[in-house]
Amino acid sequence: MILAIANQKGGVGKTTTAINLAAALSLRGKPTLLVDLDPQANSTMSFLDMATVGPNMYEAMTGDSGTTLPSIIRPTNQPHLSIAPARIALAKLEAKLVGELDAHFRLKEKLAPLEAEFPYIVIDCPPTLGLLTVNALVAASHLVVPIQSSYFALEGTDDLLETVGKVQVRANPSLQVLGVLITMHDRRTSLARDIRDQIKKVFGPKVFKTVITKSVRLEESPAYKEAIFSFAPESSGASEYYSVSEEVLSRV
């Protein structure tokens, strides 16, 4: 299973979902790889000291200096979870690969030899619909779309689904939209409940039953270089993301 976590809208809990869903999958004892494809490198910062990150996804995607994807993979403090780190240099990838015939297939080619080693691969995408996100959609077997429980929740999802449709037609016919995950939900407000109903109306059974509620613990854990399961294992965030991982596996 190669799972892309994508939404071109920023601030929807995409990285939080990538980090903690990957960690939840790793709790099953199978090697899991988190691929940071976002130049902001927030997934990387959540597990590694950036001062120690040298060659990263930029070099792995371009092949600069003979860098391979396996050579940049680092273990995290979460058992069975490894990360392919990013740096801001990834922002230059689109300009570097422009005009290359295989530009959209780079990540798929790099991940193919690793699928036997890592049964679960989770890709954290940037908040754009550019070349990096398209690479993730071409490489992925499944897509999870986090949507924040807020007034502008559905803004831009049409563009994302249109891009997904184009990828399914040509580059990756087997790509499945696994589900829509409601994040940052505040159960106390009637607006949040209305937004949740609206999202369900648009996406129907694609919406995960589990909802990720607003949580201080989820916000704090990256600062301590930990996933929610080691940082606050008894928290609502831990139980919710574990529940999401169970839904993901039941839908695959």
CSV table of N, CA, C and O in Angstrom, one decimal, residues 29-155:
chain,number,residue,atom,x,y,z
A,29,GLY,N,3.8,-3.6,13.5
A,29,GLY,CA,5.1,-4.4,13.5
A,29,GLY,C,5.6,-4.6,12.1
A,29,GLY,O,6.6,-5.3,11.9
A,30,LYS,N,5.0,-3.9,11.1
A,30,LYS,CA,5.5,-4.0,9.7
A,30,LYS,C,6.3,-2.8,9.4
A,30,LYS,O,5.9,-1.6,9.7
A,31,PRO,N,7.4,-2.9,8.7
A,31,PRO,CA,8.2,-1.7,8.3
A,31,PRO,C,7.4,-0.7,7.5
A,31,PRO,O,6.7,-1.1,6.5
A,32,THR,N,7.4,0.5,7.9
A,32,THR,CA,6.6,1.6,7.3
A,32,THR,C,7.5,2.7,7.0
A,32,THR,O,8.4,3.1,7.7
A,33,LEU,N,7.3,3.3,5.8
A,33,LEU,CA,8.2,4.4,5.3
A,33,LEU,C,7.3,5.6,5.1
A,33,LEU,O,6.3,5.6,4.4
A,34,LEU,N,7.8,6.7,5.7
A,34,LEU,CA,7.1,8.0,5.5
A,34,LEU,C,8.0,8.8,4.6
A,34,LEU,O,9.2,9.0,4.8
A,35,VAL,N,7.4,9.2,3.5
A,35,VAL,CA,8.2,10.0,2.4
A,35,VAL,C,7.7,11.4,2.5
A,35,VAL,O,6.6,11.8,2.3
A,36,ASP,N,8.7,12.3,2.9
A,36,ASP,CA,8.4,13.7,3.0
A,36,ASP,C,8.6,14.4,1.6
A,36,ASP,O,9.7,14.5,1.2
A,37,LEU,N,7.5,14.7,1.0
A,37,LEU,CA,7.6,15.3,-0.4
A,37,LEU,C,7.2,16.8,-0.3
A,37,LEU,O,7.0,17.4,-1.4
A,38,ASP,N,7.2,17.4,0.9
A,38,ASP,CA,6.9,18.8,1.0
A,38,ASP,C,8.1,19.6,1.3
A,38,ASP,O,8.9,19.3,2.3
A,39,PRO,N,8.4,20.6,0.5
A,39,PRO,CA,9.7,21.4,0.7
A,39,PRO,C,9.7,22.1,2.1
A,39,PRO,O,10.8,22.4,2.6
A,40,GLN,N,8.5,22.3,2.8
A,40,GLN,CA,8.5,22.8,4.1
A,40,GLN,C,9.1,21.8,5.1
A,40,GLN,O,9.5,22.2,6.2
A,41,ALA,N,9.2,20.6,4.7
A,41,ALA,CA,9.9,19.5,5.5
A,41,ALA,C,9.3,19.4,6.9
A,41,ALA,O,10.1,19.0,7.9
A,42,ASN,N,8.1,19.6,7.1
A,42,ASN,CA,7.5,19.5,8.5
A,42,ASN,C,7.5,18.1,9.0
A,42,ASN,O,7.7,17.8,10.2
A,43,SER,N,7.3,17.1,8.1
A,43,SER,CA,7.3,15.7,8.5
A,43,SER,C,8.7,15.3,9.0
A,43,SER,O,8.9,14.7,10.0
A,44,THR,N,9.7,15.8,8.3
A,44,THR,CA,11.1,15.6,8.6
A,44,THR,C,11.4,16.2,10.0
A,44,THR,O,12.0,15.5,10.8
A,45,MET,N,11.0,17.4,10.2
A,45,MET,CA,11.3,18.1,11.4
A,45,MET,C,10.6,17.4,12.6
A,45,MET,O,11.1,17.5,13.8
A,46,SER,N,9.6,16.7,12.3
A,46,SER,CA,8.8,16.0,13.4
A,46,SER,C,9.6,14.8,14.0
A,46,SER,O,9.2,14.3,15.0
A,47,PHE,N,10.6,14.4,13.2
A,47,PHE,CA,11.3,13.2,13.7
A,47,PHE,C,12.8,13.4,13.8
A,47,PHE,O,13.5,12.7,14.5
A,48,LEU,N,13.4,14.3,13.0
A,48,LEU,CA,14.8,14.4,12.9
A,48,LEU,C,15.3,15.9,13.2
A,48,LEU,O,14.5,16.8,13.0
A,49,ASP,N,16.5,16.0,13.6
A,49,ASP,CA,17.1,17.3,13.8
A,49,ASP,C,17.6,17.7,12.4
A,49,ASP,O,18.4,17.0,11.7
A,50,MET,N,17.0,18.9,11.9
A,50,MET,CA,17.3,19.3,10.5
A,50,MET,C,18.8,19.5,10.2
A,50,MET,O,19.3,19.3,9.1
A,51,ALA,N,19.6,19.8,11.3
A,51,ALA,CA,21.0,19.9,11.1
A,51,ALA,C,21.7,18.7,10.7
A,51,ALA,O,22.8,18.7,10.1
A,52,THR,N,21.1,17.5,10.9
A,52,THR,CA,21.7,16.2,10.6
A,52,THR,C,21.2,15.7,9.2
A,52,THR,O,21.6,14.6,8.8
A,53,VAL,N,20.3,16.4,8.6
A,53,VAL,CA,19.7,16.0,7.3
A,53,VAL,C,20.6,16.5,6.2
A,53,VAL,O,20.7,17.7,5.9
A,54,GLY,N,21.2,15.6,5.4
A,54,GLY,CA,22.1,15.9,4.3
A,54,GLY,C,21.3,15.6,3.0
A,54,GLY,O,20.3,16.2,2.7
A,55,PRO,N,21.8,14.7,2.2
A,55,PRO,CA,21.0,14.3,1.0
A,55,PRO,C,19.6,13.9,1.4
A,55,PRO,O,19.4,13.2,2.4
A,56,ASN,N,18.7,14.3,0.5
A,56,ASN,CA,17.3,14.2,0.9
A,56,ASN,C,16.5,13.8,-0.4
A,56,ASN,O,17.0,13.4,-1.4
A,57,MET,N,15.1,14.0,-0.3
A,57,MET,CA,14.3,13.6,-1.5
A,57,MET,C,14.6,14.4,-2.8
A,57,MET,O,14.4,13.9,-3.8
A,58,TYR,N,15.2,15.6,-2.6
A,58,TYR,CA,15.6,16.3,-3.9
A,58,TYR,C,16.6,15.5,-4.6
A,58,TYR,O,16.5,15.3,-5.8
A,59,GLU,N,17.7,15.2,-3.9
A,59,GLU,CA,18.8,14.4,-4.6
A,59,GLU,C,18.3,13.0,-5.0
A,59,GLU,O,18.7,12.5,-6.1
A,60,ALA,N,17.4,12.4,-4.2
A,60,ALA,CA,16.9,11.1,-4.6
A,60,ALA,C,16.1,11.1,-5.8
A,60,ALA,O,16.2,10.2,-6.6
A,61,MET,N,15.3,12.2,-6.0
A,61,MET,CA,14.4,12.3,-7.2
A,61,MET,C,15.2,12.7,-8.4
A,61,MET,O,14.9,12.3,-9.5
A,62,THR,N,16.3,13.5,-8.2
A,62,THR,CA,17.1,14.0,-9.4
A,62,THR,C,18.2,13.0,-9.7
A,62,THR,O,18.7,13.0,-10.8
A,63,GLY,N,18.6,12.2,-8.7
A,63,GLY,CA,19.8,11.4,-8.9
A,63,GLY,C,21.1,12.1,-8.8
A,63,GLY,O,22.2,11.6,-9.2
A,64,ASP,N,21.1,13.4,-8.3
A,64,ASP,CA,22.3,14.2,-8.2
A,64,ASP,C,23.3,13.4,-7.3
A,64,ASP,O,23.0,12.9,-6.3
A,65,SER,N,24.6,13.5,-7.8
A,65,SER,CA,25.7,12.9,-7.0
A,65,SER,C,25.5,11.4,-6.8
A,65,SER,O,26.0,10.8,-5.9
A,66,GLY,N,24.7,10.8,-7.7
A,66,GLY,CA,24.5,9.3,-7.6
A,66,GLY,C,23.6,8.9,-6.4
A,66,GLY,O,23.6,7.8,-6.0
A,67,THR,N,22.9,9.9,-5.8
A,67,THR,CA,22.1,9.6,-4.6
A,67,THR,C,20.9,8.7,-4.9
A,67,THR,O,20.2,9.0,-5.9
A,68,THR,N,20.7,7.7,-4.2
A,68,THR,CA,19.6,6.8,-4.3
A,68,THR,C,18.6,7.0,-3.2
A,68,THR,O,18.9,7.5,-2.1
A,69,LEU,N,17.3,6.6,-3.4
A,69,LEU,CA,16.3,6.7,-2.3
A,69,LEU,C,16.7,5.9,-1.1
A,69,LEU,O,16.6,6.4,0.0
A,70,PRO,N,17.1,4.6,-1.3
A,70,PRO,CA,17.5,3.9,-0.1
A,70,PRO,C,18.6,4.5,0.8
A,70,PRO,O,18.6,4.4,2.0
A,71,SER,N,19.5,5.2,0.1
A,71,SER,CA,20.6,5.8,0.8
A,71,SER,C,20.3,7.0,1.7
A,71,SER,O,21.0,7.3,2.6
A,72,ILE,N,19.1,7.6,1.5
A,72,ILE,CA,18.7,8.8,2.4
A,72,ILE,C,17.7,8.4,3.5
A,72,ILE,O,17.5,9.2,4.4
A,73,ILE,N,17.2,7.1,3.5
A,73,ILE,CA,16.2,6.7,4.4
A,73,ILE,C,16.8,6.6,5.8
A,73,ILE,O,17.9,6.1,6.0
A,74,ARG,N,16.1,7.2,6.8
A,74,ARG,CA,16.6,7.3,8.2
A,74,ARG,C,15.6,6.6,9.1
A,74,ARG,O,14.4,6.8,8.9
A,75,PRO,N,16.1,5.9,10.2
A,75,PRO,CA,15.1,5.4,11.2
A,75,PRO,C,14.6,6.5,12.0
A,75,PRO,O,15.3,7.6,12.2
A,76,THR,N,13.4,6.4,12.6
A,76,THR,CA,12.9,7.3,13.6
A,76,THR,C,12.9,6.7,14.9
A,76,THR,O,13.2,5.5,15.1
A,77,ASN,N,12.5,7.4,16.0
A,77,ASN,CA,12.4,6.9,17.3
A,77,ASN,C,11.2,6.0,17.5
A,77,ASN,O,11.0,5.4,18.5
A,78,GLN,N,10.3,6.0,16.5
A,78,GLN,CA,9.1,5.1,16.5
A,78,GLN,C,9.5,3.7,15.9
A,78,GLN,O,10.0,3.7,14.7
A,79,PRO,N,9.4,2.6,16.6
A,79,PRO,CA,9.8,1.3,16.1
A,79,PRO,C,9.1,1.0,14.8
A,79,PRO,O,7.9,1.3,14.6
A,80,HIS,N,9.9,0.5,13.8
A,80,HIS,CA,9.3,0.0,12.5
A,80,HIS,C,9.0,1.2,11.6
A,80,HIS,O,8.5,1.0,10.5
A,81,LEU,N,9.3,2.4,12.0
A,81,LEU,CA,9.0,3.6,11.1
A,81,LEU,C,10.3,4.3,10.7
A,81,LEU,O,11.1,4.7,11.5
A,82,SER,N,10.4,4.4,9.4
A,82,SER,CA,11.6,5.1,8.8
A,82,SER,C,11.0,6.3,8.0
A,82,SER,O,9.9,6.4,7.6
A,83,ILE,N,12.0,7.3,7.7
A,83,ILE,CA,11.5,8.4,7.0
A,83,ILE,C,12.5,8.7,5.8
A,83,ILE,O,13.8,8.6,6.0
A,84,ALA,N,12.0,9.2,4.7
A,84,ALA,CA,12.8,9.7,3.6
A,84,ALA,C,12.7,11.2,3.7
A,84,ALA,O,11.6,11.8,3.4
A,85,PRO,N,13.7,11.9,4.2
A,85,PRO,CA,13.6,13.3,4.6
A,85,PRO,C,13.5,14.3,3.4
A,85,PRO,O,13.9,14.0,2.3
A,86,ALA,N,13.1,15.5,3.7
A,86,ALA,CA,13.0,16.6,2.7
A,86,ALA,C,13.8,17.8,3.3
A,86,ALA,O,14.1,17.9,4.5
A,87,ARG,N,14.1,18.6,2.4
A,87,ARG,CA,14.7,20.0,2.7
A,87,ARG,C,14.0,21.0,1.7
A,87,ARG,O,13.4,20.6,0.8
A,88,ILE,N,14.3,22.3,2.0
A,88,ILE,CA,13.7,23.3,1.2
A,88,ILE,C,14.1,23.2,-0.3
A,88,ILE,O,13.5,23.7,-1.2
A,89,ALA,N,15.3,22.5,-0.6
A,89,ALA,CA,15.7,22.3,-1.9
A,89,ALA,C,14.7,21.7,-2.8
A,89,ALA,O,14.7,21.8,-4.1
A,90,LEU,N,13.8,20.9,-2.2
A,90,LEU,CA,12.7,20.2,-3.0
A,90,LEU,C,11.9,21.2,-3.8
A,90,LEU,O,11.3,20.9,-4.9
A,91,ALA,N,11.8,22.5,-3.4
A,91,ALA,CA,11.1,23.5,-4.1
A,91,ALA,C,11.7,23.8,-5.5
A,91,ALA,O,11.0,24.3,-6.4
A,92,LYS,N,12.9,23.4,-5.7
A,92,LYS,CA,13.6,23.6,-7.0
A,92,LYS,C,13.3,22.4,-8.0
A,92,LYS,O,13.8,22.5,-9.1
A,93,LEU,N,12.7,21.4,-7.5
A,93,LEU,CA,12.5,20.2,-8.3
A,93,LEU,C,11.8,20.4,-9.6
A,93,LEU,O,12.2,19.9,-10.7
A,94,GLU,N,10.7,21.2,-9.5
A,94,GLU,CA,9.9,21.4,-10.7
A,94,GLU,C,10.7,22.0,-11.8
A,94,GLU,O,10.7,21.6,-13.0
A,95,ALA,N,11.5,23.1,-11.5
A,95,ALA,CA,12.3,23.7,-12.5
A,95,ALA,C,13.4,22.8,-13.0
A,95,ALA,O,13.8,22.8,-14.2
A,96,LYS,N,13.9,21.9,-12.1
A,96,LYS,CA,15.0,21.0,-12.5
A,96,LYS,C,14.5,20.0,-13.5
A,96,LYS,O,15.2,19.6,-14.4
A,97,LEU,N,13.2,19.5,-13.3
A,97,LEU,CA,12.7,18.4,-14.1
A,97,LEU,C,11.9,18.9,-15.3
A,97,LEU,O,11.4,18.0,-16.1
A,98,VAL,N,11.7,20.2,-15.5
A,98,VAL,CA,10.8,20.7,-16.5
A,98,VAL,C,11.3,20.2,-17.9
A,98,VAL,O,12.5,20.2,-18.2
A,99,GLY,N,10.4,19.6,-18.7
A,99,GLY,CA,10.8,19.1,-20.0
A,99,GLY,C,11.3,17.7,-20.0
A,99,GLY,O,11.4,17.1,-21.1
A,100,GLU,N,11.5,17.1,-18.8
A,100,GLU,CA,11.9,15.7,-18.8
A,100,GLU,C,10.7,14.8,-19.0
A,100,GLU,O,9.7,15.0,-18.5
A,101,LEU,N,10.9,13.8,-19.9
A,101,LEU,CA,9.8,13.0,-20.3
A,101,LEU,C,9.2,12.1,-19.1
A,101,LEU,O,8.0,11.8,-19.1
A,102,ASP,N,10.1,11.8,-18.2
A,102,ASP,CA,9.7,10.9,-17.1
A,102,ASP,C,9.4,11.7,-15.8
A,102,ASP,O,9.4,11.1,-14.7
A,103,ALA,N,9.3,13.0,-15.9
A,103,ALA,CA,9.2,13.9,-14.8
A,103,ALA,C,8.1,13.4,-13.8
A,103,ALA,O,8.3,13.4,-12.6
A,104,HIS,N,6.9,13.0,-14.3
A,104,HIS,CA,5.8,12.6,-13.4
A,104,HIS,C,6.0,11.2,-12.8
A,104,HIS,O,5.2,10.8,-11.9
A,105,PHE,N,6.9,10.5,-13.3
A,105,PHE,CA,7.1,9.1,-12.9
A,105,PHE,C,8.3,8.9,-12.0
A,105,PHE,O,8.6,7.7,-11.6
A,106,ARG,N,9.0,9.9,-11.7
A,106,ARG,CA,10.3,9.8,-10.9
A,106,ARG,C,10.1,9.1,-9.6
A,106,ARG,O,10.8,8.1,-9.3
A,107,LEU,N,9.1,9.5,-8.8
A,107,LEU,CA,8.9,8.9,-7.5
A,107,LEU,C,8.4,7.4,-7.6
A,107,LEU,O,8.9,6.6,-6.9
A,108,LYS,N,7.6,7.2,-8.6
A,108,LYS,CA,7.1,5.8,-8.8
A,108,LYS,C,8.3,4.9,-9.1
A,108,LYS,O,8.4,3.8,-8.5
A,109,GLU,N,9.2,5.3,-9.9
A,109,GLU,CA,10.4,4.5,-10.2
A,109,GLU,C,11.3,4.3,-9.0
A,109,GLU,O,11.8,3.2,-8.8
A,110,LYS,N,11.4,5.3,-8.2
A,110,LYS,CA,12.3,5.3,-7.0
A,110,LYS,C,11.7,4.4,-5.9
A,110,LYS,O,12.4,3.7,-5.2
A,111,LEU,N,10.4,4.4,-5.8
A,111,LEU,CA,9.7,3.6,-4.8
A,111,LEU,C,9.6,2.1,-5.1
A,111,LEU,O,9.5,1.3,-4.2
A,112,ALA,N,9.5,1.8,-6.4
A,112,ALA,CA,9.2,0.4,-6.8
A,112,ALA,C,10.1,-0.6,-6.2
A,112,ALA,O,9.6,-1.6,-5.7
A,113,PRO,N,11.4,-0.4,-6.1
A,113,PRO,CA,12.3,-1.4,-5.5
A,113,PRO,C,12.1,-1.5,-4.0
A,113,PRO,O,12.6,-2.5,-3.4
A,114,LEU,N,11.4,-0.6,-3.3
A,114,LEU,CA,11.3,-0.6,-1.9
A,114,LEU,C,10.0,-1.2,-1.4
A,114,LEU,O,9.8,-1.4,-0.2
A,115,GLU,N,9.1,-1.5,-2.3
A,115,GLU,CA,7.8,-2.0,-1.9
A,115,GLU,C,7.9,-3.3,-1.2
A,115,GLU,O,7.1,-3.6,-0.3
A,116,ALA,N,8.8,-4.2,-1.5
A,116,ALA,CA,9.0,-5.5,-0.8
A,116,ALA,C,9.5,-5.2,0.6
A,116,ALA,O,9.1,-6.0,1.5
A,117,GLU,N,10.3,-4.2,0.8
A,117,GLU,CA,10.9,-3.9,2.1
A,117,GLU,C,9.9,-3.2,3.0
A,117,GLU,O,9.9,-3.4,4.2
A,118,PHE,N,9.1,-2.3,2.4
A,118,PHE,CA,8.2,-1.5,3.2
A,118,PHE,C,6.7,-1.8,2.7
A,118,PHE,O,6.3,-1.2,1.7
A,119,PRO,N,6.0,-2.7,3.5
A,119,PRO,CA,4.6,-3.0,3.1
A,119,PRO,C,3.7,-1.7,3.1
A,119,PRO,O,2.7,-1.6,2.3
A,120,TYR,N,4.0,-0.8,4.0
A,120,TYR,CA,3.3,0.5,4.1
A,120,TYR,C,4.2,1.7,3.8
A,120,TYR,O,5.2,1.9,4.4
A,121,ILE,N,3.8,2.5,2.8
A,121,ILE,CA,4.5,3.7,2.4
A,121,ILE,C,3.5,4.8,2.5
A,121,ILE,O,2.4,4.7,1.8
A,122,VAL,N,3.8,5.9,3.2
A,122,VAL,CA,2.9,7.0,3.3
A,122,VAL,C,3.6,8.3,2.8
A,122,VAL,O,4.8,8.5,3.2
A,123,ILE,N,3.0,9.0,1.9
A,123,ILE,CA,3.6,10.2,1.3
A,123,ILE,C,2.9,11.5,1.7
A,123,ILE,O,1.7,11.6,1.5
A,124,ASP,N,3.7,12.3,2.3
A,124,ASP,CA,3.2,13.7,2.8
A,124,ASP,C,3.4,14.6,1.6
A,124,ASP,O,4.6,14.9,1.2
A,125,CYS,N,2.3,15.1,1.0
A,125,CYS,CA,2.4,16.0,-0.2
A,125,CYS,C,2.4,17.5,0.2
A,125,CYS,O,1.9,17.8,1.3
A,126,PRO,N,3.0,18.3,-0.7
A,126,PRO,CA,2.9,19.8,-0.4
A,126,PRO,C,1.5,20.3,-0.7
A,126,PRO,O,0.7,19.7,-1.3
A,127,PRO,N,1.2,21.5,-0.1
A,127,PRO,CA,-0.1,22.1,-0.3
A,127,PRO,C,-0.2,22.8,-1.7
A,127,PRO,O,-0.5,24.0,-1.8
A,128,THR,N,0.1,22.1,-2.8
A,128,THR,CA,0.0,22.6,-4.1
A,128,THR,C,-0.4,21.4,-5.0
A,128,THR,O,-0.4,20.3,-4.6
A,129,LEU,N,-0.8,21.7,-6.3
A,129,LEU,CA,-1.1,20.7,-7.2
A,129,LEU,C,0.0,20.6,-8.3
A,129,LEU,O,-0.3,20.3,-9.5
A,130,GLY,N,1.2,20.9,-7.9
A,130,GLY,CA,2.3,20.9,-8.9
A,130,GLY,C,2.9,19.5,-9.1
A,130,GLY,O,2.3,18.5,-8.8
A,131,LEU,N,4.2,19.5,-9.6
A,131,LEU,CA,4.8,18.3,-10.0
A,131,LEU,C,5.0,17.3,-8.8
A,131,LEU,O,4.9,16.1,-9.0
A,132,LEU,N,5.3,17.8,-7.6
A,132,LEU,CA,5.5,16.9,-6.5
A,132,LEU,C,4.3,16.2,-6.1
A,132,LEU,O,4.3,14.9,-5.9
A,133,THR,N,3.2,16.8,-6.1
A,133,THR,CA,1.9,16.2,-5.7
A,133,THR,C,1.5,15.2,-6.8
A,133,THR,O,1.1,14.1,-6.6
A,134,VAL,N,1.7,15.6,-8.1
A,134,VAL,CA,1.4,14.7,-9.2
A,134,VAL,C,2.3,13.4,-9.1
A,134,VAL,O,1.8,12.3,-9.4
A,135,ASN,N,3.6,13.6,-8.8
A,135,ASN,CA,4.5,12.4,-8.6
A,135,ASN,C,3.9,11.5,-7.6
A,135,ASN,O,3.9,10.3,-7.7
A,136,ALA,N,3.4,12.1,-6.5
A,136,ALA,CA,2.8,11.2,-5.4
A,136,ALA,C,1.6,10.5,-5.9
A,136,ALA,O,1.4,9.3,-5.6
A,137,LEU,N,0.7,11.2,-6.6
A,137,LEU,CA,-0.5,10.5,-7.1
A,137,LEU,C,-0.2,9.4,-8.2
A,137,LEU,O,-0.9,8.4,-8.2
A,138,VAL,N,0.9,9.6,-8.9
A,138,VAL,CA,1.3,8.6,-9.9
A,138,VAL,C,1.9,7.4,-9.2
A,138,VAL,O,1.6,6.3,-9.6
A,139,ALA,N,2.6,7.6,-8.1
A,139,ALA,CA,3.2,6.5,-7.4
A,139,ALA,C,2.3,5.8,-6.5
A,139,ALA,O,2.5,4.6,-6.2
A,140,ALA,N,1.2,6.5,-6.0
A,140,ALA,CA,0.4,5.9,-5.0
A,140,ALA,C,-0.6,4.9,-5.4
A,140,ALA,O,-1.0,4.9,-6.6
A,141,SER,N,-1.0,4.0,-4.5
A,141,SER,CA,-2.1,3.0,-4.8
A,141,SER,C,-3.4,3.6,-4.3
A,141,SER,O,-4.5,3.3,-4.8
A,142,HIS,N,-3.3,4.4,-3.2
A,142,HIS,CA,-4.5,5.0,-2.6
A,142,HIS,C,-4.2,6.5,-2.2
A,142,HIS,O,-3.1,6.8,-1.9
A,143,LEU,N,-5.3,7.2,-2.1
A,143,LEU,CA,-5.3,8.6,-1.7
A,143,LEU,C,-6.2,8.9,-0.5
A,143,LEU,O,-7.3,8.4,-0.5
A,144,VAL,N,-5.7,9.6,0.5
A,144,VAL,CA,-6.5,10.1,1.6
A,144,VAL,C,-6.4,11.6,1.5
A,144,VAL,O,-5.4,12.2,1.4
A,145,VAL,N,-7.6,12.2,1.6
A,145,VAL,CA,-7.8,13.7,1.5
A,145,VAL,C,-8.2,14.2,2.9
A,145,VAL,O,-9.3,14.0,3.3
A,146,PRO,N,-7.3,14.9,3.6
A,146,PRO,CA,-7.7,15.5,4.9
A,146,PRO,C,-8.4,16.8,4.6
A,146,PRO,O,-8.0,17.6,3.8
A,147,ILE,N,-9.6,17.0,5.2
A,147,ILE,CA,-10.3,18.2,5.1
A,147,ILE,C,-10.6,18.8,6.4
A,147,ILE,O,-11.2,18.2,7.3
A,148,GLN,N,-10.2,20.1,6.6
A,148,GLN,CA,-10.4,20.7,7.9
A,148,GLN,C,-11.9,21.0,8.1
A,148,GLN,O,-12.6,21.5,7.2
A,149,SER,N,-12.3,20.8,9.3
A,149,SER,CA,-13.7,21.1,9.7
A,149,SER,C,-13.9,22.6,9.9
A,149,SER,O,-14.0,23.1,11.0
A,150,SER,N,-13.9,23.4,8.8
A,150,SER,CA,-14.0,24.8,8.9
A,150,SER,C,-14.8,25.4,7.7
A,150,SER,O,-15.2,24.6,6.8
A,151,TYR,N,-15.2,26.6,7.8
A,151,TYR,CA,-16.1,27.3,6.8
A,151,TYR,C,-15.6,27.1,5.4
A,151,TYR,O,-16.4,26.9,4.5
A,152,PHE,N,-14.3,27.2,5.1
A,152,PHE,CA,-13.8,27.0,3.7
A,152,PHE,C,-13.3,25.6,3.4
A,152,PHE,O,-12.5,25.4,2.5
A,153,ALA,N,-13.9,24.6,4.1
A,153,ALA,CA,-13.4,23.2,4.0
A,153,ALA,C,-13.4,22.7,2.6
A,153,ALA,O,-12.4,22.1,2.2
A,154,LEU,N,-14.4,22.9,1.8
A,154,LEU,CA,-14.5,22.3,0.5
A,154,LEU,C,-13.8,23.1,-0.6
A,154,LEU,O,-13.8,22.6,-1.7
A,155,GLU,N,-13.3,24.2,-0.2
A,155,GLU,CA,-12.7,25.1,-1.2
A,155,GLU,C,-11.5,24.4,-1.9
A,155,GLU,O,-10.6,24.0,-1.2
